mmCIF file with all atom_site columns, C-alpha atoms in Angstrom:
data_model
loop_
_atom_site.group_PDB
_atom_site.id
_atom_site.type_symbol
_atom_site.label_atom_id
_atom_site.label_alt_id
_atom_site.label_comp_id
_atom_site.label_asym_id
_atom_site.label_entity_id
_atom_site.label_seq_id
_atom_site.pdbx_PDB_ins_code
_atom_site.Cartn_x
_atom_site.Cartn_y
_atom_site.Cartn_z
_atom_site.occupancy
_atom_site.B_iso_or_equiv
_atom_site.pdbx_formal_charge
_atom_site.auth_seq_id
_atom_site.auth_comp_id
_atom_site.auth_asym_id
_atom_site.auth_atom_id
_atom_site.pdbx_PDB_model_num
ATOM 1   C CA . MET A 1 1   ? -87.094  -188.428 187.526 1.00 0.00 ? 14  MET A CA 1
ATOM 2   C CA . SER A 1 2   ? -88.941  -190.525 190.053 1.00 0.00 ? 15  SER A CA 1
ATOM 3   C CA . ARG A 1 3   ? -92.703  -190.737 190.006 1.00 0.00 ? 16  ARG A CA 1
ATOM 4   C CA . SER A 1 4   ? -93.013  -188.987 193.349 1.00 0.00 ? 17  SER A CA 1
ATOM 5   C CA . SER A 1 5   ? -90.934  -186.013 192.178 1.00 0.00 ? 18  SER A CA 1
ATOM 6   C CA . PHE A 1 6   ? -93.529  -184.782 189.678 1.00 0.00 ? 19  PHE A CA 1
ATOM 7   C CA . ASP A 1 7   ? -94.625  -181.420 191.001 1.00 0.00 ? 20  ASP A CA 1
ATOM 8   C CA . VAL A 1 8   ? -97.122  -179.717 188.755 1.00 0.00 ? 21  VAL A CA 1
ATOM 9   C CA . SER A 1 9   ? -96.957  -175.933 188.708 1.00 0.00 ? 22  SER A CA 1
ATOM 10  C CA . GLU A 1 10  ? -98.716  -173.013 187.077 1.00 0.00 ? 23  GLU A CA 1
ATOM 11  C CA . ILE A 1 11  ? -97.666  -172.129 183.523 1.00 0.00 ? 24  ILE A CA 1
ATOM 12  C CA . SER A 1 12  ? -97.901  -168.640 182.025 1.00 0.00 ? 25  SER A CA 1
ATOM 13  C CA . THR A 1 13  ? -97.894  -167.414 178.444 1.00 0.00 ? 26  THR A CA 1
ATOM 14  C CA . GLU A 1 14  ? -98.431  -163.969 176.998 1.00 0.00 ? 27  GLU A CA 1
ATOM 15  C CA . ARG A 1 15  ? -102.222 -164.438 176.843 1.00 0.00 ? 28  ARG A CA 1
ATOM 16  C CA . LEU A 1 16  ? -102.927 -167.385 179.104 1.00 0.00 ? 29  LEU A CA 1
ATOM 17  C CA . GLN A 1 17  ? -102.490 -168.604 182.637 1.00 0.00 ? 30  GLN A CA 1
ATOM 18  C CA . LEU A 1 18  ? -102.559 -172.393 183.007 1.00 0.00 ? 31  LEU A CA 1
ATOM 19  C CA . GLN A 1 19  ? -103.711 -173.027 186.547 1.00 0.00 ? 32  GLN A CA 1
ATOM 20  C CA . VAL A 1 20  ? -103.157 -176.376 188.225 1.00 0.00 ? 33  VAL A CA 1
ATOM 21  C CA . LEU A 1 21  ? -106.552 -178.067 187.985 1.00 0.00 ? 34  LEU A CA 1
ATOM 22  C CA . GLU A 1 22  ? -108.289 -178.407 191.338 1.00 0.00 ? 35  GLU A CA 1
ATOM 23  C CA . GLU A 1 23  ? -111.739 -179.370 192.503 1.00 0.00 ? 36  GLU A CA 1
ATOM 24  C CA . SER A 1 24  ? -112.709 -175.675 192.682 1.00 0.00 ? 37  SER A CA 1
ATOM 25  C CA . HIS A 1 25  ? -112.287 -175.327 188.910 1.00 0.00 ? 38  HIS A CA 1
ATOM 26  C CA . ALA A 1 26  ? -115.423 -177.432 188.359 1.00 0.00 ? 39  ALA A CA 1
ATOM 27  C CA . SER A 1 27  ? -117.642 -174.409 188.931 1.00 0.00 ? 40  SER A CA 1
ATOM 28  C CA . HIS A 1 28  ? -115.660 -172.397 186.342 1.00 0.00 ? 41  HIS A CA 1
ATOM 29  C CA . LEU A 1 29  ? -115.495 -175.119 183.675 1.00 0.00 ? 42  LEU A CA 1
ATOM 30  C CA . PHE A 1 30  ? -118.798 -176.959 184.043 1.00 0.00 ? 43  PHE A CA 1
ATOM 31  C CA . GLU A 1 31  ? -120.953 -174.786 181.777 1.00 0.00 ? 44  GLU A CA 1
ATOM 32  C CA . GLY A 1 32  ? -118.403 -174.816 178.954 1.00 0.00 ? 45  GLY A CA 1
ATOM 33  C CA . LEU A 1 33  ? -117.954 -178.578 179.269 1.00 0.00 ? 46  LEU A CA 1
ATOM 34  C CA . CYS A 1 34  ? -121.702 -179.148 178.882 1.00 0.00 ? 47  CYS A CA 1
ATOM 35  C CA . ASP A 1 35  ? -121.547 -178.163 175.197 1.00 0.00 ? 48  ASP A CA 1
ATOM 36  C CA . THR A 1 36  ? -122.208 -181.434 173.356 1.00 0.00 ? 49  THR A CA 1
ATOM 37  C CA . GLU A 1 37  ? -120.383 -180.144 170.261 1.00 0.00 ? 50  GLU A CA 1
ATOM 38  C CA . LEU A 1 38  ? -117.101 -180.564 172.191 1.00 0.00 ? 51  LEU A CA 1
ATOM 39  C CA . TYR A 1 39  ? -117.614 -184.344 172.199 1.00 0.00 ? 52  TYR A CA 1
ATOM 40  C CA . ARG A 1 40  ? -118.480 -184.830 168.536 1.00 0.00 ? 53  ARG A CA 1
ATOM 41  C CA . PHE A 1 41  ? -115.153 -186.536 167.792 1.00 0.00 ? 54  PHE A CA 1
ATOM 42  C CA . THR A 1 42  ? -114.442 -188.161 171.169 1.00 0.00 ? 55  THR A CA 1
ATOM 43  C CA . ASP A 1 43  ? -115.541 -191.251 173.004 1.00 0.00 ? 56  ASP A CA 1
ATOM 44  C CA . THR A 1 44  ? -116.685 -189.270 176.047 1.00 0.00 ? 57  THR A CA 1
ATOM 45  C CA . GLY A 1 45  ? -119.566 -186.939 176.782 1.00 0.00 ? 58  GLY A CA 1
ATOM 46  C CA . PRO A 1 46  ? -120.410 -183.933 178.926 1.00 0.00 ? 59  PRO A CA 1
ATOM 47  C CA . PRO A 1 47  ? -120.206 -184.212 182.714 1.00 0.00 ? 60  PRO A CA 1
ATOM 48  C CA . GLU A 1 48  ? -123.429 -185.505 184.260 1.00 0.00 ? 61  GLU A CA 1
ATOM 49  C CA . SER A 1 49  ? -123.455 -182.837 186.951 1.00 0.00 ? 62  SER A CA 1
ATOM 50  C CA . ILE A 1 50  ? -121.251 -180.260 188.584 1.00 0.00 ? 63  ILE A CA 1
ATOM 51  C CA . GLU A 1 51  ? -120.889 -182.677 191.503 1.00 0.00 ? 64  GLU A CA 1
ATOM 52  C CA . SER A 1 52  ? -119.580 -185.428 189.218 1.00 0.00 ? 65  SER A CA 1
ATOM 53  C CA . LEU A 1 53  ? -117.110 -182.954 187.683 1.00 0.00 ? 66  LEU A CA 1
ATOM 54  C CA . ARG A 1 54  ? -115.917 -181.922 191.152 1.00 0.00 ? 67  ARG A CA 1
ATOM 55  C CA . ALA A 1 55  ? -115.429 -185.584 192.041 1.00 0.00 ? 68  ALA A CA 1
ATOM 56  C CA . ARG A 1 56  ? -113.461 -186.164 188.822 1.00 0.00 ? 69  ARG A CA 1
ATOM 57  C CA . TYR A 1 57  ? -111.210 -183.188 189.508 1.00 0.00 ? 70  TYR A CA 1
ATOM 58  C CA . GLN A 1 58  ? -110.705 -184.368 193.070 1.00 0.00 ? 71  GLN A CA 1
ATOM 59  C CA . ARG A 1 59  ? -109.501 -187.760 191.718 1.00 0.00 ? 72  ARG A CA 1
ATOM 60  C CA . LEU A 1 60  ? -107.235 -186.070 189.160 1.00 0.00 ? 73  LEU A CA 1
ATOM 61  C CA . ALA A 1 61  ? -105.718 -183.821 191.847 1.00 0.00 ? 74  ALA A CA 1
ATOM 62  C CA . VAL A 1 62  ? -104.048 -186.924 193.307 1.00 0.00 ? 75  VAL A CA 1
ATOM 63  C CA . ARG A 1 63  ? -101.910 -186.750 190.125 1.00 0.00 ? 76  ARG A CA 1
ATOM 64  C CA . THR A 1 64  ? -101.159 -190.471 190.113 1.00 0.00 ? 77  THR A CA 1
ATOM 65  C CA . SER A 1 65  ? -103.174 -193.368 188.745 1.00 0.00 ? 78  SER A CA 1
ATOM 66  C CA . PRO A 1 66  ? -104.315 -195.942 191.335 1.00 0.00 ? 79  PRO A CA 1
ATOM 67  C CA . ASP A 1 67  ? -101.708 -198.441 190.080 1.00 0.00 ? 80  ASP A CA 1
ATOM 68  C CA . GLY A 1 68  ? -98.934  -195.809 190.167 1.00 0.00 ? 81  GLY A CA 1
ATOM 69  C CA . ARG A 1 69  ? -98.051  -196.290 186.501 1.00 0.00 ? 82  ARG A CA 1
ATOM 70  C CA . GLU A 1 70  ? -99.225  -192.900 185.269 1.00 0.00 ? 83  GLU A CA 1
ATOM 71  C CA . THR A 1 71  ? -98.825  -189.329 186.427 1.00 0.00 ? 84  THR A CA 1
ATOM 72  C CA . TRP A 1 72  ? -101.746 -187.037 185.683 1.00 0.00 ? 85  TRP A CA 1
ATOM 73  C CA . LEU A 1 73  ? -101.025 -183.352 185.097 1.00 0.00 ? 86  LEU A CA 1
ATOM 74  C CA . ASN A 1 74  ? -103.963 -181.057 184.339 1.00 0.00 ? 87  ASN A CA 1
ATOM 75  C CA . TRP A 1 75  ? -104.358 -177.316 183.975 1.00 0.00 ? 88  TRP A CA 1
ATOM 76  C CA . ALA A 1 76  ? -107.391 -175.028 183.602 1.00 0.00 ? 89  ALA A CA 1
ATOM 77  C CA . ILE A 1 77  ? -106.858 -172.384 180.903 1.00 0.00 ? 90  ILE A CA 1
ATOM 78  C CA . LEU A 1 78  ? -107.575 -168.829 182.045 1.00 0.00 ? 91  LEU A CA 1
ATOM 79  C CA . ILE A 1 79  ? -107.512 -166.014 179.482 1.00 0.00 ? 92  ILE A CA 1
ATOM 80  C CA . ARG A 1 80  ? -105.649 -163.156 181.124 1.00 0.00 ? 93  ARG A CA 1
ATOM 81  C CA . THR A 1 81  ? -107.413 -160.214 179.453 1.00 0.00 ? 94  THR A CA 1
ATOM 82  C CA . THR A 1 82  ? -110.970 -161.351 180.124 1.00 0.00 ? 95  THR A CA 1
ATOM 83  C CA . GLN A 1 83  ? -110.330 -163.451 183.236 1.00 0.00 ? 96  GLN A CA 1
ATOM 84  C CA . HIS A 1 84  ? -112.568 -166.231 181.945 1.00 0.00 ? 97  HIS A CA 1
ATOM 85  C CA . TYR A 1 85  ? -111.788 -169.895 181.522 1.00 0.00 ? 98  TYR A CA 1
ATOM 86  C CA . ALA A 1 86  ? -111.437 -171.278 178.000 1.00 0.00 ? 99  ALA A CA 1
ATOM 87  C CA . GLY A 1 87  ? -110.977 -174.996 178.742 1.00 0.00 ? 100 GLY A CA 1
ATOM 88  C CA . TYR A 1 88  ? -108.136 -177.225 179.914 1.00 0.00 ? 101 TYR A CA 1
ATOM 89  C CA . VAL A 1 89  ? -104.962 -179.048 178.881 1.00 0.00 ? 102 VAL A CA 1
ATOM 90  C CA . GLN A 1 90  ? -103.720 -182.322 180.259 1.00 0.00 ? 103 GLN A CA 1
ATOM 91  C CA . ALA A 1 91  ? -100.816 -184.722 180.101 1.00 0.00 ? 104 ALA A CA 1
ATOM 92  C CA . THR A 1 92  ? -100.694 -188.334 181.171 1.00 0.00 ? 105 THR A CA 1
ATOM 93  C CA . ILE A 1 93  ? -97.075  -189.278 181.776 1.00 0.00 ? 106 ILE A CA 1
ATOM 94  C CA . HIS A 1 94  ? -96.150  -192.929 181.431 1.00 0.00 ? 107 HIS A CA 1
ATOM 95  C CA . THR A 1 95  ? -93.319  -194.876 183.046 1.00 0.00 ? 108 THR A CA 1
ATOM 96  C CA . ASP A 1 96  ? -91.292  -194.690 179.800 1.00 0.00 ? 109 ASP A CA 1
ATOM 97  C CA . GLN A 1 97  ? -91.233  -190.876 180.208 1.00 0.00 ? 110 GLN A CA 1
ATOM 98  C CA . SER A 1 98  ? -93.601  -190.358 177.288 1.00 0.00 ? 111 SER A CA 1
ATOM 99  C CA . ALA A 1 99  ? -96.743  -188.260 177.571 1.00 0.00 ? 112 ALA A CA 1
ATOM 100 C CA . GLU A 1 100 ? -100.213 -188.471 176.097 1.00 0.00 ? 113 GLU A CA 1
ATOM 101 C CA . ILE A 1 101 ? -101.601 -184.974 175.728 1.00 0.00 ? 114 ILE A CA 1
ATOM 102 C CA . ALA A 1 102 ? -105.065 -183.570 175.176 1.00 0.00 ? 115 ALA A CA 1
ATOM 103 C CA . TYR A 1 103 ? -106.929 -180.310 175.384 1.00 0.00 ? 116 TYR A CA 1
ATOM 104 C CA . VAL A 1 104 ? -110.448 -178.903 175.247 1.00 0.00 ? 117 VAL A CA 1
ATOM 105 C CA . ILE A 1 105 ? -111.219 -175.330 174.230 1.00 0.00 ? 118 ILE A CA 1
ATOM 106 C CA . PHE A 1 106 ? -114.755 -174.047 174.688 1.00 0.00 ? 119 PHE A CA 1
ATOM 107 C CA . ARG A 1 107 ? -116.578 -173.231 171.480 1.00 0.00 ? 120 ARG A CA 1
ATOM 108 C CA . ASN A 1 108 ? -116.811 -169.482 172.207 1.00 0.00 ? 121 ASN A CA 1
ATOM 109 C CA . ASP A 1 109 ? -113.005 -169.410 172.206 1.00 0.00 ? 122 ASP A CA 1
ATOM 110 C CA . TRP A 1 110 ? -112.376 -171.479 169.069 1.00 0.00 ? 123 TRP A CA 1
ATOM 111 C CA . GLY A 1 111 ? -110.283 -169.997 166.293 1.00 0.00 ? 124 GLY A CA 1
ATOM 112 C CA . ARG A 1 112 ? -108.145 -167.724 168.474 1.00 0.00 ? 125 ARG A CA 1
ATOM 113 C CA . GLY A 1 113 ? -105.111 -169.985 168.890 1.00 0.00 ? 126 GLY A CA 1
ATOM 114 C CA . TYR A 1 114 ? -105.645 -170.617 172.602 1.00 0.00 ? 127 TYR A CA 1
ATOM 115 C CA . GLY A 1 115 ? -105.370 -174.402 172.206 1.00 0.00 ? 128 GLY A CA 1
ATOM 116 C CA . ARG A 1 116 ? -102.119 -174.159 170.267 1.00 0.00 ? 129 ARG A CA 1
ATOM 117 C CA . GLU A 1 117 ? -100.670 -171.664 172.761 1.00 0.00 ? 130 GLU A CA 1
ATOM 118 C CA . ALA A 1 118 ? -101.677 -173.702 175.812 1.00 0.00 ? 131 ALA A CA 1
ATOM 119 C CA . VAL A 1 119 ? -100.452 -177.013 174.392 1.00 0.00 ? 132 VAL A CA 1
ATOM 120 C CA . ALA A 1 120 ? -97.121  -175.494 173.268 1.00 0.00 ? 133 ALA A CA 1
ATOM 121 C CA . ALA A 1 121 ? -96.568  -174.047 176.746 1.00 0.00 ? 134 ALA A CA 1
ATOM 122 C CA . MET A 1 122 ? -97.448  -177.367 178.394 1.00 0.00 ? 135 MET A CA 1
ATOM 123 C CA . ILE A 1 123 ? -95.067  -179.265 176.091 1.00 0.00 ? 136 ILE A CA 1
ATOM 124 C CA . ARG A 1 124 ? -92.204  -176.829 176.850 1.00 0.00 ? 137 ARG A CA 1
ATOM 125 C CA . HIS A 1 125 ? -92.944  -177.228 180.558 1.00 0.00 ? 138 HIS A CA 1
ATOM 126 C CA . LEU A 1 126 ? -92.864  -181.033 180.312 1.00 0.00 ? 139 LEU A CA 1
ATOM 127 C CA . GLU A 1 127 ? -89.683  -181.034 178.193 1.00 0.00 ? 140 GLU A CA 1
ATOM 128 C CA . GLN A 1 128 ? -87.813  -178.686 180.514 1.00 0.00 ? 141 GLN A CA 1
ATOM 129 C CA . GLY A 1 129 ? -89.184  -179.756 183.877 1.00 0.00 ? 142 GLY A CA 1
ATOM 130 C CA . TYR A 1 130 ? -89.661  -183.478 183.387 1.00 0.00 ? 143 TYR A CA 1
ATOM 131 C CA . SER A 1 131 ? -87.409  -184.465 180.465 1.00 0.00 ? 144 SER A CA 1
ATOM 132 C CA . ILE A 1 132 ? -90.361  -185.702 178.436 1.00 0.00 ? 145 ILE A CA 1
ATOM 133 C CA . ASN A 1 133 ? -89.434  -185.944 174.768 1.00 0.00 ? 146 ASN A CA 1
ATOM 134 C CA . LEU A 1 134 ? -92.104  -188.184 173.275 1.00 0.00 ? 147 LEU A CA 1
ATOM 135 C CA . PHE A 1 135 ? -95.642  -186.835 173.032 1.00 0.00 ? 148 PHE A CA 1
ATOM 136 C CA . ARG A 1 136 ? -98.753  -188.568 171.699 1.00 0.00 ? 149 ARG A CA 1
ATOM 137 C CA . ALA A 1 137 ? -102.232 -187.278 170.991 1.00 0.00 ? 150 ALA A CA 1
ATOM 138 C CA . ARG A 1 138 ? -105.307 -189.040 169.633 1.00 0.00 ? 151 ARG A CA 1
ATOM 139 C CA . VAL A 1 139 ? -106.976 -187.165 166.821 1.00 0.00 ? 152 VAL A CA 1
ATOM 140 C CA . ASP A 1 140 ? -110.069 -187.942 164.800 1.00 0.00 ? 153 ASP A CA 1
ATOM 141 C CA . ARG A 1 141 ? -109.273 -187.230 161.153 1.00 0.00 ? 154 ARG A CA 1
ATOM 142 C CA . GLN A 1 142 ? -112.683 -185.558 160.724 1.00 0.00 ? 155 GLN A CA 1
ATOM 143 C CA . ASN A 1 143 ? -111.909 -183.039 163.434 1.00 0.00 ? 156 ASN A CA 1
#
């Protein structure tokens, strides 16, 4: 599949709707992303401002790295029953057709299986739609 043919689309599960991440999601995700506990085992921190988060999402919406070597696919996680956002999932697809995956679930939604459900749906989507068959994730052993 050529780099230009990556077309990210919405993904649905029984409990979740994974919406293609857009600049407008910043207002829905900002408060949850400000929880410093989310960054305890990562090398990043909370967004500095809602404006900086909007700018980040605007850059990600391009879906391609500046050098064209990576495709960025990102989804906001909406819980269907409550209609509130629980975090996001993302995949960075490399030229070798492998993908680095990550997710963030807001603390109020921990322990309900939303991360597992969202990641599983994203992986199925990438396997079926993009022929990705090698996935990597960075994990801190303490987490």
